[in-house]
Amino acid sequence: MKKILVKLIAAITCVTMLTACQPTPEDEAIMSKKDKQFEKLILEAASDVKTEYPESYKNDFVSKDKKVNFTIDAEVTVSDENKYPVFTIKLMPITDEMTQRLVEVFLEGDDGYYPLSTLTKSELAEEIIKIQARLADEEGLREFCGDDETYDRVVANHQGTIEFYQGKMKDAPEEKLKIPTELVFQPLDFYLEERIYSQYSAEQELKEGVKTDESENKYLISDTVLSDGRFGRMRVSNEFNNIFIDNSAYGDERYQMFMYKIHSYVGLSNLYMDDPFNASSGDGDIMALFPKLTITKDEALDIAKNALNDMGVDYFYLMSSRVEKEMPTYKEWTQIYQHQDELGYDFGKAQEEVMSKKPEIFYIFEFRPTYFDVPFIPANSRYMPEETYRPTIENEKIRIRVSNDGVAAFSWINPIEAINVINDDVKLLPFEEIIKYAQQRMKLSYNLVAMVPLHDDSDIDLQLEKYKEVNVNIYEIELGLTRIPVYNKVGEYMMIPVWNFYGVYDIIGKSEENTHLMSDDDLSERRYKIPLVTVNAIDGSIIKEVMQNP
Amino acid sequence: MKNARKTKKSWVSPLFHLNQIWQISWYNFRSWRKNPRIILTFSLAFILCFLLTDKAVRFSYEYSTIMQIAEPFVWTFGDSNSILLASLLLILLFSDMPFLGVGVPYYLMRTNRIKWMLGQVLYICLATFMYMGFVLVSSIVICAKNAFPGNMWSETGAILGYSPAGKAVALPSTVKTMEMSTPYECMATIFFLMLLYTLLCVFIMFVLNIRKGKFWGIGGVFTLSIYGFLLNPQLFKDALKLTDEQMYIANVATGWASPLQHATYHMHNFGYDLLPRLWMTYTIYGVLILTCFLIAFLSIRKYNFKFVGGLE
């Protein structure tokens, strides 16, 4: 055995020596976060002499695989104060007072009512007529359903609904039951149980007061009819994994529950339906009810900003804006999927082409907060459920939809507040070093494999042969704050200063079919500015936080 | 006087007991000489390392970058499927457990059942360690030509970690693991995790062999492997009726419930999630292995030795 061991060791030594290793590089490719180096750096205060940043920066370089050409011709954006804090944050509970302030603006002075879904006799009759008309159009319904099996199922459902409504007809009230809400938070049971939804006991129950645990009061749901005749719906929640209640258009006992991955949410929409953001493929006809846009973008933006000011939420800045068209109908979705196959699985292009004829109905403005006069800028990140191993929260944002009738929808997701300022003016790395780290990272991170659309179902090498190169244009470099998780404290976050390198890229294929030019897009119409790389301004490490949503 | 003589006679140096255990263990190693099963196991292990590390080597050549010498091992065996394949080869190595060779009756006459069992346990531990060491050295030797020995992550690692290229070629390199450790530290941890997982497999096989027979022993290891392989977040998602946003619950549950995921380096908590920490995994494996050892210790007393074959 000893001989064998000696022979084995000798053989390994010889092989290792003969192979001759490569020399060790001088620079580390990945910055170590061991030994709490970062935790020490965030305590270092900036010097009294403020760092000067250039107004613009220019440079060209290529990626490691020599297939991606980078052109930086960027404006450098820093805050006026040039003072960057580090602080821990927590979600700000939404209070009754806060909600009432928002409601005053968005309900335009009208009263809010409990979301009672009981249909009146005339409403039930109307619903029955509508469904009967749908069933009478057999050809249209068959075309909508696509196949016999679906058709039979839909017909059976409709007939069931008619029977259900006919059964309700006898006890249905003549007039709509309206109970004004005090706009205070209630426990979920309050909305789920029969208190609200049962038609006749609701008023009495509300008068007597609901005996529940105060600590469970996390939900606030309210309906209203505005003085101009529009219908409004408000849903506010302070519950993790929000459970929103939607009493659907069909009426009592048919409500649904939706779950979101956000901690808290202020949502208010004076629209026909609950939340147009969640409109599904079958709701194209509902979206078609909204008026076509005639106001200009600037007018719409003024309306949105005025609404924010009226609510007293004045620390938000405009992050992005876009126009939204009517939702595709069922038929159009089918066309998109078919067209996608013809265009080599390019869903975006297929959707754009099919949707080009649809009318525009909203301007959507997305606002991000500023903290201590420094803008919050989302990091380069992706949300991948399969790689997430802890609860996550979406970044704070306010989204406002403006139609011809004014503000059509408002949502405020995850309001947060600073709880502990660790350093009110932290020492940052010089701009030259940030550029060095960013370029190093871009050279390594961006290659043909990373940037061209690839599909799992065919050979990657064969797919790569279709593409020639990628041209990246960095047009803005911005210094702001972003959120990172606190080490060893799951669920806690801190804000730190980071540099975002925003850019667009053109994929040049060997044929026109595989060429995708992003630089042709109107940047102002983009939903988000895309940070190609986010560099920690304190230590130069790369922020790649998969937990954050854009 | 009589009593004193008795005491003197019954006292035996602990080294003597250890030597006996070592001799029993060494007896098993002697059977390795020109043993086709052992040669086949190690040859297959080398081929496995060659095939599994090929992706990393090809990737570095394609990008004209070099690697750190431990990285191919880290990327290859940072993946649960590779760990599973490597551990299954051990079934071949230990298929004749509990090693009832022709010399066993002589050892049992000169020692006792407990010492014999401890000898087998020592052999199992050493053989597993040697096997895993062979896998580690093979991975290093195969890739050494295009690698550097310094204790820092390479550009190849950075490309794999920071871009989707790693995912495209199925090399599990995550920034999380690279930022929080050095290559050699990472290599040592992965080696230790693999060693504990394979030891657990082998001990389960050993216990079942003693209590139920070889069929159950091999069946038990396969069952453990299949359980680890099939247990995935989707199962938890369906069972607990989770939404996409609650997928983290399923991911974390898999990380805790699967012994194979415990052996996977990146499926651990490095300060930012709810996965088990490395020390927790070591403790879990330690307790399970110790439990197997105790069951074997209790079972060996009633074990019915059946010897086959004749004198050499």
mmCIF file with all atom_site columns, N, CA and C in Angstrom, chain A residues 1 15 19 21-22 24-25 29-31 33-34 64 241 261 385-391 441 445 447 449-450 460 487-488 490 544, chain B residues 26 63 141 145 147-148 150 152 155 161-164 167-168 178-180 185 245-246 248 251-252 267 270-274 277:
data_model
loop_
_atom_site.group_PDB
_atom_site.id
_atom_site.type_symbol
_atom_site.label_atom_id
_atom_site.label_alt_id
_atom_site.label_comp_id
_atom_site.label_asym_id
_atom_site.label_entity_id
_atom_site.label_seq_id
_atom_site.pdbx_PDB_ins_code
_atom_site.Cartn_x
_atom_site.Cartn_y
_atom_site.Cartn_z
_atom_site.occupancy
_atom_site.B_iso_or_equiv
_atom_site.pdbx_formal_charge
_atom_site.auth_seq_id
_atom_site.auth_comp_id
_atom_site.auth_asym_id
_atom_site.auth_atom_id
_atom_site.pdbx_PDB_model_num
ATOM 1   N N  . MET A 1 1   ? 0.827   -1.210 0.000   1.00 0.00 ? 1   MET A N  1
ATOM 2   C CA . MET A 1 1   ? 0.000   0.000  0.000   1.00 0.00 ? 1   MET A CA 1
ATOM 3   C C  . MET A 1 1   ? 0.868   1.270  0.000   1.00 0.00 ? 1   MET A C  1
ATOM 4   N N  . VAL A 1 15  ? 2.610   15.036 -12.968 1.00 0.00 ? 15  VAL A N  1
ATOM 5   C CA . VAL A 1 15  ? 1.585   15.561 -13.875 1.00 0.00 ? 15  VAL A CA 1
ATOM 6   C C  . VAL A 1 15  ? 1.373   17.056 -13.609 1.00 0.00 ? 15  VAL A C  1
ATOM 7   N N  . THR A 1 19  ? 2.280   20.050 -16.295 1.00 0.00 ? 19  THR A N  1
ATOM 8   C CA . THR A 1 19  ? 1.227   20.878 -16.892 1.00 0.00 ? 19  THR A CA 1
ATOM 9   C C  . THR A 1 19  ? 1.576   22.362 -16.844 1.00 0.00 ? 19  THR A C  1
ATOM 10  N N  . CYS A 1 21  ? 1.378   25.530 -14.504 1.00 0.00 ? 21  CYS A N  1
ATOM 11  C CA . CYS A 1 21  ? 0.253   26.455 -14.286 1.00 0.00 ? 21  CYS A CA 1
ATOM 12  C C  . CYS A 1 21  ? 0.544   27.832 -14.886 1.00 0.00 ? 21  CYS A C  1
ATOM 13  N N  . GLN A 1 22  ? -0.512  28.605 -15.032 1.00 0.00 ? 22  GLN A N  1
ATOM 14  C CA . GLN A 1 22  ? -0.397  29.984 -15.526 1.00 0.00 ? 22  GLN A CA 1
ATOM 15  C C  . GLN A 1 22  ? -0.001  30.907 -14.363 1.00 0.00 ? 22  GLN A C  1
ATOM 16  N N  . THR A 1 24  ? -0.268  33.863 -11.680 1.00 0.00 ? 24  THR A N  1
ATOM 17  C CA . THR A 1 24  ? -1.424  34.465 -11.000 1.00 0.00 ? 24  THR A CA 1
ATOM 18  C C  . THR A 1 24  ? -1.555  35.940 -11.394 1.00 0.00 ? 24  THR A C  1
ATOM 19  N N  . PRO A 1 25  ? -2.761  36.392 -11.800 1.00 0.00 ? 25  PRO A N  1
ATOM 20  C CA . PRO A 1 25  ? -2.931  37.811 -12.167 1.00 0.00 ? 25  PRO A CA 1
ATOM 21  C C  . PRO A 1 25  ? -2.710  38.745 -10.960 1.00 0.00 ? 25  PRO A C  1
ATOM 22  N N  . ALA A 1 29  ? -10.411 39.750 -9.790  1.00 0.00 ? 29  ALA A N  1
ATOM 23  C CA . ALA A 1 29  ? -11.550 39.954 -10.699 1.00 0.00 ? 29  ALA A CA 1
ATOM 24  C C  . ALA A 1 29  ? -12.843 40.201 -9.929  1.00 0.00 ? 29  ALA A C  1
ATOM 25  N N  . ILE A 1 30  ? -12.905 39.699 -8.704  1.00 0.00 ? 30  ILE A N  1
ATOM 26  C CA . ILE A 1 30  ? -14.115 39.882 -7.884  1.00 0.00 ? 30  ILE A CA 1
ATOM 27  C C  . ILE A 1 30  ? -13.723 40.453 -6.536  1.00 0.00 ? 30  ILE A C  1
ATOM 28  N N  . MET A 1 31  ? -14.415 41.531 -6.170  1.00 0.00 ? 31  MET A N  1
ATOM 29  C CA . MET A 1 31  ? -14.075 42.191 -4.912  1.00 0.00 ? 31  MET A CA 1
ATOM 30  C C  . MET A 1 31  ? -14.628 41.409 -3.718  1.00 0.00 ? 31  MET A C  1
ATOM 31  N N  . LYS A 1 33  ? -15.998 40.540 -0.063  1.00 0.00 ? 33  LYS A N  1
ATOM 32  C CA . LYS A 1 33  ? -16.798 41.227 0.961   1.00 0.00 ? 33  LYS A CA 1
ATOM 33  C C  . LYS A 1 33  ? -16.599 40.551 2.305   1.00 0.00 ? 33  LYS A C  1
ATOM 34  N N  . LYS A 1 34  ? -15.487 39.845 2.411   1.00 0.00 ? 34  LYS A N  1
ATOM 35  C CA . LYS A 1 34  ? -15.195 39.167 3.679   1.00 0.00 ? 34  LYS A CA 1
ATOM 36  C C  . LYS A 1 34  ? -14.709 40.193 4.717   1.00 0.00 ? 34  LYS A C  1
ATOM 37  N N  . LYS A 1 64  ? -14.623 41.291 -23.395 1.00 0.00 ? 64  LYS A N  1
ATOM 38  C CA . LYS A 1 64  ? -13.615 40.238 -23.349 1.00 0.00 ? 64  LYS A CA 1
ATOM 39  C C  . LYS A 1 64  ? -13.737 39.288 -24.545 1.00 0.00 ? 64  LYS A C  1
ATOM 40  N N  . ASN A 1 241 ? -47.762 40.076 1.680   1.00 0.00 ? 241 ASN A N  1
ATOM 41  C CA . ASN A 1 241 ? -48.489 39.230 0.741   1.00 0.00 ? 241 ASN A CA 1
ATOM 42  C C  . ASN A 1 241 ? -49.941 39.678 0.653   1.00 0.00 ? 241 ASN A C  1
ATOM 43  N N  . LYS A 1 261 ? -46.981 40.495 -4.150  1.00 0.00 ? 261 LYS A N  1
ATOM 44  C CA . LYS A 1 261 ? -45.785 40.232 -3.372  1.00 0.00 ? 261 LYS A CA 1
ATOM 45  C C  . LYS A 1 261 ? -45.253 41.513 -2.719  1.00 0.00 ? 261 LYS A C  1
ATOM 46  N N  . PRO A 1 385 ? -37.852 34.416 -9.344  1.00 0.00 ? 385 PRO A N  1
ATOM 47  C CA . PRO A 1 385 ? -38.420 33.646 -8.223  1.00 0.00 ? 385 PRO A CA 1
ATOM 48  C C  . PRO A 1 385 ? -37.618 32.385 -7.912  1.00 0.00 ? 385 PRO A C  1
ATOM 49  N N  . GLU A 1 386 ? -37.080 31.763 -8.966  1.00 0.00 ? 386 GLU A N  1
ATOM 50  C CA . GLU A 1 386 ? -36.378 30.488 -8.733  1.00 0.00 ? 386 GLU A CA 1
ATOM 51  C C  . GLU A 1 386 ? -35.042 30.662 -8.017  1.00 0.00 ? 386 GLU A C  1
ATOM 52  N N  . GLU A 1 387 ? -34.546 31.903 -7.950  1.00 0.00 ? 387 GLU A N  1
ATOM 53  C CA . GLU A 1 387 ? -33.275 32.132 -7.270  1.00 0.00 ? 387 GLU A CA 1
ATOM 54  C C  . GLU A 1 387 ? -33.446 32.962 -5.994  1.00 0.00 ? 387 GLU A C  1
ATOM 55  N N  . THR A 1 388 ? -34.663 33.023 -5.496  1.00 0.00 ? 388 THR A N  1
ATOM 56  C CA . THR A 1 388 ? -34.929 33.840 -4.320  1.00 0.00 ? 388 THR A CA 1
ATOM 57  C C  . THR A 1 388 ? -35.091 32.954 -3.094  1.00 0.00 ? 388 THR A C  1
ATOM 58  N N  . TYR A 1 389 ? -34.386 33.286 -2.055  1.00 0.00 ? 389 TYR A N  1
ATOM 59  C CA . TYR A 1 389 ? -34.392 32.440 -0.858  1.00 0.00 ? 389 TYR A CA 1
ATOM 60  C C  . TYR A 1 389 ? -34.781 33.212 0.397   1.00 0.00 ? 389 TYR A C  1
ATOM 61  N N  . ARG A 1 390 ? -35.525 34.297 0.219   1.00 0.00 ? 390 ARG A N  1
ATOM 62  C CA . ARG A 1 390 ? -36.014 35.064 1.364   1.00 0.00 ? 390 ARG A CA 1
ATOM 63  C C  . ARG A 1 390 ? -37.157 35.954 0.879   1.00 0.00 ? 390 ARG A C  1
ATOM 64  N N  . PRO A 1 391 ? -37.981 36.448 1.813   1.00 0.00 ? 391 PRO A N  1
ATOM 65  C CA . PRO A 1 391 ? -39.052 37.330 1.367   1.00 0.00 ? 391 PRO A CA 1
ATOM 66  C C  . PRO A 1 391 ? -38.464 38.614 0.790   1.00 0.00 ? 391 PRO A C  1
ATOM 67  N N  . ARG A 1 441 ? -16.056 45.521 -15.243 1.00 0.00 ? 441 ARG A N  1
ATOM 68  C CA . ARG A 1 441 ? -17.225 44.650 -15.113 1.00 0.00 ? 441 ARG A CA 1
ATOM 69  C C  . ARG A 1 441 ? -17.949 44.497 -16.429 1.00 0.00 ? 441 ARG A C  1
ATOM 70  N N  . SER A 1 445 ? -18.964 41.149 -18.032 1.00 0.00 ? 445 SER A N  1
ATOM 71  C CA . SER A 1 445 ? -20.373 40.749 -17.916 1.00 0.00 ? 445 SER A CA 1
ATOM 72  C C  . SER A 1 445 ? -21.093 40.713 -19.244 1.00 0.00 ? 445 SER A C  1
ATOM 73  N N  . ASN A 1 447 ? -21.291 39.942 -22.937 1.00 0.00 ? 447 ASN A N  1
ATOM 74  C CA . ASN A 1 447 ? -20.733 39.189 -24.052 1.00 0.00 ? 447 ASN A CA 1
ATOM 75  C C  . ASN A 1 447 ? -21.911 38.754 -24.916 1.00 0.00 ? 447 ASN A C  1
ATOM 76  N N  . VAL A 1 449 ? -23.212 35.886 -25.494 1.00 0.00 ? 449 VAL A N  1
ATOM 77  C CA . VAL A 1 449 ? -24.129 34.938 -24.839 1.00 0.00 ? 449 VAL A CA 1
ATOM 78  C C  . VAL A 1 449 ? -25.091 35.686 -23.915 1.00 0.00 ? 449 VAL A C  1
ATOM 79  N N  . ALA A 1 450 ? -24.559 36.711 -23.245 1.00 0.00 ? 450 ALA A N  1
ATOM 80  C CA . ALA A 1 450 ? -25.373 37.425 -22.265 1.00 0.00 ? 450 ALA A CA 1
ATOM 81  C C  . ALA A 1 450 ? -26.384 38.359 -22.919 1.00 0.00 ? 450 ALA A C  1
ATOM 82  N N  . ILE A 1 460 ? -26.992 26.230 -28.225 1.00 0.00 ? 460 ILE A N  1
ATOM 83  C CA . ILE A 1 460 ? -26.610 27.632 -28.024 1.00 0.00 ? 460 ILE A CA 1
ATOM 84  C C  . ILE A 1 460 ? -25.604 28.083 -29.083 1.00 0.00 ? 460 ILE A C  1
ATOM 85  N N  . TYR A 1 487 ? -26.339 42.847 5.908   1.00 0.00 ? 487 TYR A N  1
ATOM 86  C CA . TYR A 1 487 ? -25.669 41.573 6.164   1.00 0.00 ? 487 TYR A CA 1
ATOM 87  C C  . TYR A 1 487 ? -26.131 40.976 7.494   1.00 0.00 ? 487 TYR A C  1
ATOM 88  N N  . ASN A 1 488 ? -26.480 39.725 7.456   1.00 0.00 ? 488 ASN A N  1
ATOM 89  C CA . ASN A 1 488 ? -26.896 38.948 8.640   1.00 0.00 ? 488 ASN A CA 1
ATOM 90  C C  . ASN A 1 488 ? -28.208 39.400 9.262   1.00 0.00 ? 488 ASN A C  1
ATOM 91  N N  . VAL A 1 490 ? -31.845 39.300 7.853   1.00 0.00 ? 490 VAL A N  1
ATOM 92  C CA . VAL A 1 490 ? -32.788 39.005 6.769   1.00 0.00 ? 490 VAL A CA 1
ATOM 93  C C  . VAL A 1 490 ? -34.026 39.883 6.916   1.00 0.00 ? 490 VAL A C  1
ATOM 94  N N  . LYS A 1 544 ? -25.453 43.517 -7.683  1.00 0.00 ? 544 LYS A N  1
ATOM 95  C CA . LYS A 1 544 ? -26.267 42.627 -8.512  1.00 0.00 ? 544 LYS A CA 1
ATOM 96  C C  . LYS A 1 544 ? -27.264 41.982 -7.582  1.00 0.00 ? 544 LYS A C  1
ATOM 97  N N  . TRP B 2 26  ? -6.978  -2.112 7.590   1.00 0.00 ? 26  TRP B N  1
ATOM 98  C CA . TRP B 2 26  ? -5.890  -2.321 6.610   1.00 0.00 ? 26  TRP B CA 1
ATOM 99  C C  . TRP B 2 26  ? -6.113  -3.593 5.796   1.00 0.00 ? 26  TRP B C  1
ATOM 100 N N  . TYR B 2 63  ? -13.329 32.033 -24.151 1.00 0.00 ? 63  TYR B N  1
ATOM 101 C CA . TYR B 2 63  ? -13.215 33.435 -23.760 1.00 0.00 ? 63  TYR B CA 1
ATOM 102 C C  . TYR B 2 63  ? -11.764 33.890 -23.603 1.00 0.00 ? 63  TYR B C  1
ATOM 103 N N  . VAL B 2 141 ? -5.912  18.493 -11.693 1.00 0.00 ? 141 VAL B N  1
ATOM 104 C CA . VAL B 2 141 ? -4.880  18.104 -12.670 1.00 0.00 ? 141 VAL B CA 1
ATOM 105 C C  . VAL B 2 141 ? -5.389  18.305 -14.100 1.00 0.00 ? 141 VAL B C  1
ATOM 106 N N  . LYS B 2 145 ? -3.380  23.106 -16.598 1.00 0.00 ? 145 LYS B N  1
ATOM 107 C CA . LYS B 2 145 ? -2.603  23.770 -17.647 1.00 0.00 ? 145 LYS B CA 1
ATOM 108 C C  . LYS B 2 145 ? -3.075  25.199 -17.915 1.00 0.00 ? 145 LYS B C  1
ATOM 109 N N  . ALA B 2 147 ? -4.651  27.174 -15.686 1.00 0.00 ? 147 ALA B N  1
ATOM 110 C CA . ALA B 2 147 ? -5.089  27.747 -14.405 1.00 0.00 ? 147 ALA B CA 1
ATOM 111 C C  . ALA B 2 147 ? -3.906  28.300 -13.628 1.00 0.00 ? 147 ALA B C  1
ATOM 112 N N  . PHE B 2 148 ? -4.220  29.218 -12.719 1.00 0.00 ? 148 PHE B N  1
ATOM 113 C CA . PHE B 2 148 ? -3.163  29.787 -11.864 1.00 0.00 ? 148 PHE B CA 1
ATOM 114 C C  . PHE B 2 148 ? -3.396  29.362 -10.408 1.00 0.00 ? 148 PHE B C  1
ATOM 115 N N  . GLY B 2 150 ? -2.758  31.106 -7.467  1.00 0.00 ? 150 GLY B N  1
ATOM 116 C CA . GLY B 2 150 ? -3.027  32.149 -6.454  1.00 0.00 ? 150 GLY B CA 1
ATOM 117 C C  . GLY B 2 150 ? -4.440  32.055 -5.905  1.00 0.00 ? 150 GLY B C  1
ATOM 118 N N  . MET B 2 152 ? -7.184  33.690 -5.542  1.00 0.00 ? 152 MET B N  1
ATOM 119 C CA . MET B 2 152 ? -8.145  34.746 -5.927  1.00 0.00 ? 152 MET B CA 1
ATOM 120 C C  . MET B 2 152 ? -8.978  34.248 -7.106  1.00 0.00 ? 152 MET B C  1
ATOM 121 N N  . GLU B 2 155 ? -10.908 35.773 -13.883 1.00 0.00 ? 155 GLU B N  1
ATOM 122 C CA . GLU B 2 155 ? -11.827 36.492 -14.783 1.00 0.00 ? 155 GLU B CA 1
ATOM 123 C C  . GLU B 2 155 ? -12.901 35.546 -15.308 1.00 0.00 ? 155 GLU B C  1
ATOM 124 N N  . GLY B 2 161 ? -20.086 34.457 -13.159 1.00 0.00 ? 161 GLY B N  1
ATOM 125 C CA . GLY B 2 161 ? -20.910 34.953 -12.063 1.00 0.00 ? 161 GLY B CA 1
ATOM 126 C C  . GLY B 2 161 ? -21.734 36.163 -12.422 1.00 0.00 ? 161 GLY B C  1
ATOM 127 N N  . TYR B 2 162 ? -21.148 37.063 -13.203 1.00 0.00 ? 162 TYR B N  1
ATOM 128 C CA . TYR B 2 162 ? -21.813 38.342 -13.462 1.00 0.00 ? 162 TYR B CA 1
ATOM 129 C C  . TYR B 2 162 ? -22.665 38.365 -14.723 1.00 0.00 ? 162 TYR B C  1
ATOM 130 N N  . SER B 2 163 ? -22.542 37.345 -15.551 1.00 0.00 ? 163 SER B N  1
ATOM 131 C CA . SER B 2 163 ? -23.353 37.360 -16.774 1.00 0.00 ? 163 SER B CA 1
ATOM 132 C C  . SER B 2 163 ? -24.151 36.062 -16.853 1.00 0.00 ? 163 SER B C  1
ATOM 133 N N  . PRO B 2 164 ? -25.185 36.038 -17.690 1.00 0.00 ? 164 PRO B N  1
ATOM 134 C CA . PRO B 2 164 ? -25.973 34.807 -17.799 1.00 0.00 ? 164 PRO B CA 1
ATOM 135 C C  . PRO B 2 164 ? -25.213 33.675 -18.500 1.00 0.00 ? 164 PRO B C  1
ATOM 136 N N  . LYS B 2 167 ? -25.115 30.448 -16.609 1.00 0.00 ? 167 LYS B N  1
ATOM 137 C CA . LYS B 2 167 ? -26.365 29.692 -16.652 1.00 0.00 ? 167 LYS B CA 1
ATOM 138 C C  . LYS B 2 167 ? -26.506 28.970 -17.995 1.00 0.00 ? 167 LYS B C  1
ATOM 139 N N  . ALA B 2 168 ? -26.077 29.675 -19.056 1.00 0.00 ? 168 ALA B N  1
ATOM 140 C CA . ALA B 2 168 ? -26.199 29.106 -20.394 1.00 0.00 ? 168 ALA B CA 1
ATOM 141 C C  . ALA B 2 168 ? -25.384 27.820 -20.536 1.00 0.00 ? 168 ALA B C  1
ATOM 142 N N  . MET B 2 178 ? -18.747 33.772 -4.426  1.00 0.00 ? 178 MET B N  1
ATOM 143 C CA . MET B 2 178 ? -17.389 34.250 -4.726  1.00 0.00 ? 178 MET B CA 1
ATOM 144 C C  . MET B 2 178 ? -16.999 35.456 -3.871  1.00 0.00 ? 178 MET B C  1
ATOM 145 N N  . GLU B 2 179 ? -17.982 36.323 -3.620  1.00 0.00 ? 179 GLU B N  1
ATOM 146 C CA . GLU B 2 179 ? -17.655 37.521 -2.819  1.00 0.00 ? 179 GLU B CA 1
ATOM 147 C C  . GLU B 2 179 ? -17.382 37.166 -1.362  1.00 0.00 ? 179 GLU B C  1
ATOM 148 N N  . MET B 2 180 ? -18.007 36.097 -0.903  1.00 0.00 ? 180 MET B N  1
ATOM 149 C CA . MET B 2 180 ? -17.923 35.777 0.515   1.00 0.00 ? 180 MET B CA 1
ATOM 150 C C  . MET B 2 180 ? -16.829 34.760 0.852   1.00 0.00 ? 180 MET B C  1
ATOM 151 N N  . GLU B 2 185 ? -10.722 28.280 0.051   1.00 0.00 ? 185 GLU B N  1
ATOM 152 C CA . GLU B 2 185 ? -11.677 28.124 1.142   1.00 0.00 ? 185 GLU B CA 1
ATOM 153 C C  . GLU B 2 185 ? -12.961 27.467 0.627   1.00 0.00 ? 185 GLU B C  1
ATOM 154 N N  . GLU B 2 245 ? -44.651 34.683 -6.195  1.00 0.00 ? 245 GLU B N  1
ATOM 155 C CA . GLU B 2 245 ? -43.990 35.599 -5.276  1.00 0.00 ? 245 GLU B CA 1
ATOM 156 C C  . GLU B 2 245 ? -43.593 34.913 -3.970  1.00 0.00 ? 245 GLU B C  1
ATOM 157 N N  . GLN B 2 246 ? -44.250 33.795 -3.680  1.00 0.00 ? 246 GLN B N  1
ATOM 158 C CA . GLN B 2 246 ? -43.904 33.049 -2.457  1.00 0.00 ? 246 GLN B CA 1
ATOM 159 C C  . GLN B 2 246 ? -42.962 31.892 -2.772  1.00 0.00 ? 246 GLN B C  1
ATOM 160 N N  . TYR B 2 248 ? -39.977 31.724 -2.832  1.00 0.00 ? 248 TYR B N  1
ATOM 161 C CA . TYR B 2 248 ? -38.821 31.622 -1.943  1.00 0.00 ? 248 TYR B CA 1
ATOM 162 C C  . TYR B 2 248 ? -39.071 30.608 -0.831  1.00 0.00 ? 248 TYR B C  1
ATOM 163 N N  . ASN B 2 251 ? -38.249 27.331 -2.310  1.00 0.00 ? 251 ASN B N  1
ATOM 164 C CA . ASN B 2 251 ? -36.792 27.216 -2.498  1.00 0.00 ? 251 ASN B CA 1
ATOM 165 C C  . ASN B 2 251 ? -36.095 26.935 -1.168  1.00 0.00 ? 251 ASN B C  1
ATOM 166 N N  . VAL B 2 252 ? -36.506 27.676 -0.142  1.00 0.00 ? 252 VAL B N  1
ATOM 167 C CA . VAL B 2 252 ? -35.878 27.501 1.177   1.00 0.00 ? 252 VAL B CA 1
ATOM 168 C C  . VAL B 2 252 ? -36.218 26.116 1.738   1.00 0.00 ? 252 VAL B C  1
ATOM 169 N N  . MET B 2 267 ? -26.253 26.584 -1.879  1.00 0.00 ? 267 MET B N  1
ATOM 170 C CA . MET B 2 267 ? -27.561 26.487 -1.226  1.00 0.00 ? 267 MET B CA 1
ATOM 171 C C  . MET B 2 267 ? -27.419 26.702 0.279   1.00 0.00 ? 267 MET B C  1
ATOM 172 N N  . PHE B 2 270 ? -25.267 32.824 3.413   1.00 0.00 ? 270 PHE B N  1
ATOM 173 C CA . PHE B 2 270 ? -24.023 33.575 3.631   1.00 0.00 ? 270 PHE B CA 1
ATOM 174 C C  . PHE B 2 270 ? -24.338 34.956 4.212   1.00 0.00 ? 270 PHE B C  1
ATOM 175 N N  . GLY B 2 271 ? -25.448 35.050 4.893   1.00 0.00 ? 271 GLY B N  1
ATOM 176 C CA . GLY B 2 271 ? -25.790 36.297 5.576   1.00 0.00 ? 271 GLY B CA 1
ATOM 177 C C  . GLY B 2 271 ? -26.942 37.052 4.946   1.00 0.00 ? 271 GLY B C  1
ATOM 178 N N  . TYR B 2 272 ? -27.522 36.506 3.859   1.00 0.00 ? 272 TYR B N  1
ATOM 179 C CA . TYR B 2 272 ? -28.549 37.281 3.170   1.00 0.00 ? 272 TYR B CA 1
ATOM 180 C C  . TYR B 2 272 ? -29.862 36.532 2.936   1.00 0.00 ? 272 TYR B C  1
ATOM 181 N N  . ASP B 2 273 ? -29.972 35.292 3.382   1.00 0.00 ? 273 ASP B N  1
ATOM 182 C CA . ASP B 2 273 ? -31.236 34.581 3.114   1.00 0.00 ? 273 ASP B CA 1
ATOM 183 C C  . ASP B 2 273 ? -31.577 33.609 4.238   1.00 0.00 ? 273 ASP B C  1
ATOM 184 N N  . LEU B 2 274 ? -32.547 32.745 3.959   1.00 0.00 ? 274 LEU B N  1
ATOM 185 C CA . LEU B 2 274 ? -33.069 31.858 5.006   1.00 0.00 ? 274 LEU B CA 1
ATOM 186 C C  . LEU B 2 274 ? -32.603 30.416 4.856   1.00 0.00 ? 274 LEU B C  1
ATOM 187 N N  . ARG B 2 277 ? -27.179 27.574 7.354   1.00 0.00 ? 277 ARG B N  1
ATOM 188 C CA . ARG B 2 277 ? -25.780 28.002 7.359   1.00 0.00 ? 277 ARG B CA 1
ATOM 189 C C  . ARG B 2 277 ? -24.900 26.761 7.277   1.00 0.00 ? 277 ARG B C  1
#
